[in-house]
XYZ file of C-alpha atoms in Angstrom:
165
model
C 112.249 87.685 107.240
C 111.683 87.476 103.489
C 111.272 83.674 103.502
C 108.526 83.801 106.154
C 104.921 83.892 104.946
C 102.438 86.582 106.039
C 100.625 83.881 108.074
C 103.892 83.109 109.903
C 104.447 86.828 110.548
C 100.875 87.098 111.834
C 101.513 84.261 114.287
C 104.547 86.126 115.681
C 102.311 88.942 116.934
C 100.733 88.920 120.410
C 97.029 87.994 120.512
C 95.991 91.509 121.573
C 97.787 93.081 118.620
C 96.205 90.561 116.249
C 92.771 91.363 117.650
C 93.326 95.112 117.323
C 94.654 94.815 113.765
C 91.708 92.626 112.736
C 89.347 95.201 114.258
C 90.894 97.897 112.081
C 90.735 95.655 109.009
C 87.034 94.961 109.595
C 86.483 98.744 109.808
C 88.409 99.235 106.536
C 91.050 101.256 108.403
C 94.010 99.791 106.518
C 96.608 102.364 107.535
C 95.771 102.000 111.238
C 96.045 98.212 110.942
C 99.411 98.501 109.205
C 100.678 100.874 111.887
C 99.647 98.522 114.716
C 101.260 95.513 113.023
C 104.387 97.457 112.099
C 104.932 98.947 115.558
C 104.438 95.630 117.363
C 106.199 93.583 114.696
C 109.292 95.755 114.478
C 110.647 94.156 117.679
C 110.153 90.763 116.007
C 112.084 91.738 112.871
C 109.173 92.904 110.708
C 109.583 95.857 108.427
C 106.935 98.129 106.985
C 106.599 96.016 103.841
C 106.087 92.909 105.995
C 103.326 94.706 107.929
C 101.636 95.705 104.662
C 101.699 92.098 103.465
C 100.267 90.827 106.748
C 97.398 93.332 106.639
C 96.768 92.576 102.977
C 96.361 88.905 103.865
C 93.900 89.840 106.620
C 91.861 91.814 104.049
C 91.797 88.751 101.810
C 90.739 86.580 104.738
C 87.787 88.779 105.735
C 86.701 89.769 102.209
C 83.012 90.690 102.184
C 82.850 91.087 105.973
C 84.818 94.335 105.810
C 82.720 97.486 106.286
C 83.988 99.305 103.206
C 84.166 103.068 103.092
C 81.123 104.315 101.161
C 81.722 105.545 97.624
C 81.358 109.238 96.897
C 78.062 110.037 95.176
C 78.575 111.110 91.565
C 75.032 112.001 90.562
C 74.526 115.593 89.451
C 72.061 116.437 92.222
C 74.467 115.331 94.989
C 77.487 117.056 93.455
C 75.504 120.262 92.888
C 74.311 120.208 96.510
C 77.883 119.839 97.758
C 79.064 122.639 95.481
C 76.216 124.910 96.641
C 77.292 124.456 100.260
C 80.860 125.604 99.694
C 82.186 128.947 100.893
C 82.664 131.208 97.905
C 81.484 131.064 94.322
C 82.446 127.986 92.276
C 84.480 129.186 89.279
C 85.630 125.821 87.885
C 85.450 122.057 88.306
C 88.672 120.065 88.069
C 89.554 116.368 88.051
C 92.973 115.537 89.501
C 94.777 112.181 89.666
C 96.170 110.968 92.963
C 97.338 107.609 94.242
C 98.801 105.681 97.102
C 99.963 102.201 97.985
C 96.598 101.301 99.474
C 94.162 102.473 96.798
C 96.343 102.575 93.676
C 95.290 105.401 91.305
C 92.110 107.398 91.902
C 90.687 110.761 90.842
C 89.572 113.618 93.082
C 86.806 115.790 91.693
C 87.348 119.333 92.952
C 85.345 122.538 92.990
C 87.517 125.636 92.635
C 86.117 128.658 94.433
C 86.750 132.392 94.471
C 86.285 134.746 97.414
C 87.501 132.897 99.362
C 89.857 131.259 96.902
C 90.267 127.543 97.390
C 89.636 124.054 96.126
C 87.258 121.628 97.737
C 86.995 117.871 97.221
C 83.516 116.925 96.056
C 84.245 113.250 95.404
C 87.014 110.679 95.345
C 86.585 108.128 92.571
C 88.248 104.707 92.719
C 86.203 102.647 90.246
C 86.733 103.481 86.554
C 88.064 106.816 87.833
C 88.945 108.613 84.612
C 85.669 107.960 82.787
C 83.520 108.542 85.878
C 85.332 111.779 86.807
C 85.137 113.063 83.247
C 81.411 112.300 82.999
C 80.478 113.686 86.428
C 82.824 116.680 86.196
C 81.555 117.747 82.787
C 77.937 117.419 83.895
C 78.524 119.487 87.044
C 80.528 122.144 85.191
C 77.772 122.467 82.579
C 75.144 122.696 85.331
C 77.126 125.442 87.086
C 78.122 127.129 83.790
C 81.828 127.004 84.680
C 84.854 125.447 82.928
C 85.886 121.835 83.493
C 89.557 120.799 83.523
C 91.052 117.290 83.464
C 94.673 117.513 82.317
C 95.300 113.785 81.921
C 92.070 111.832 81.371
C 93.786 108.969 79.541
C 96.799 108.309 81.787
C 97.168 108.519 85.574
C 99.485 111.449 86.268
C 99.552 113.208 89.634
C 101.919 115.822 88.198
C 99.740 116.833 85.230
C 99.319 120.579 84.799
C 96.650 122.040 87.048
C 94.029 124.585 86.078
C 95.232 128.150 86.188
C 92.920 131.057 87.062
């Protein structure tokens, strides 16, 4: 089906599937939309990549009408409030790269706790992720008087060394 456009693939789907997929797109539920298109389209020769292209085109079509997922707050007061509500004492703040086919590269800002030991996502940063995570993470760590760790602030690397206790 490589010579068929996403619009042609879209037209191959039943009206109910198209309506459901568009509903997910308008809710910014990309993975659900892809799953619906993929499952229904598989019987019509569509692969996963085809379904991703179809949903991408639907995102382009709806543009500003999509109810985007709200951005994580990065102000010190909000981050400190989230950290204060965690179980255990915060012993470090860490910024960690992650990525996927939907969002590309992004950074998770984590609070590392002791007793109970764990790590807790305080924010996920998609826009200017390295600079924003570095700025917010350093500010929070200074506020909490704990170390800050960002192993790869200059290059996305989801396998960069993590903080060690």
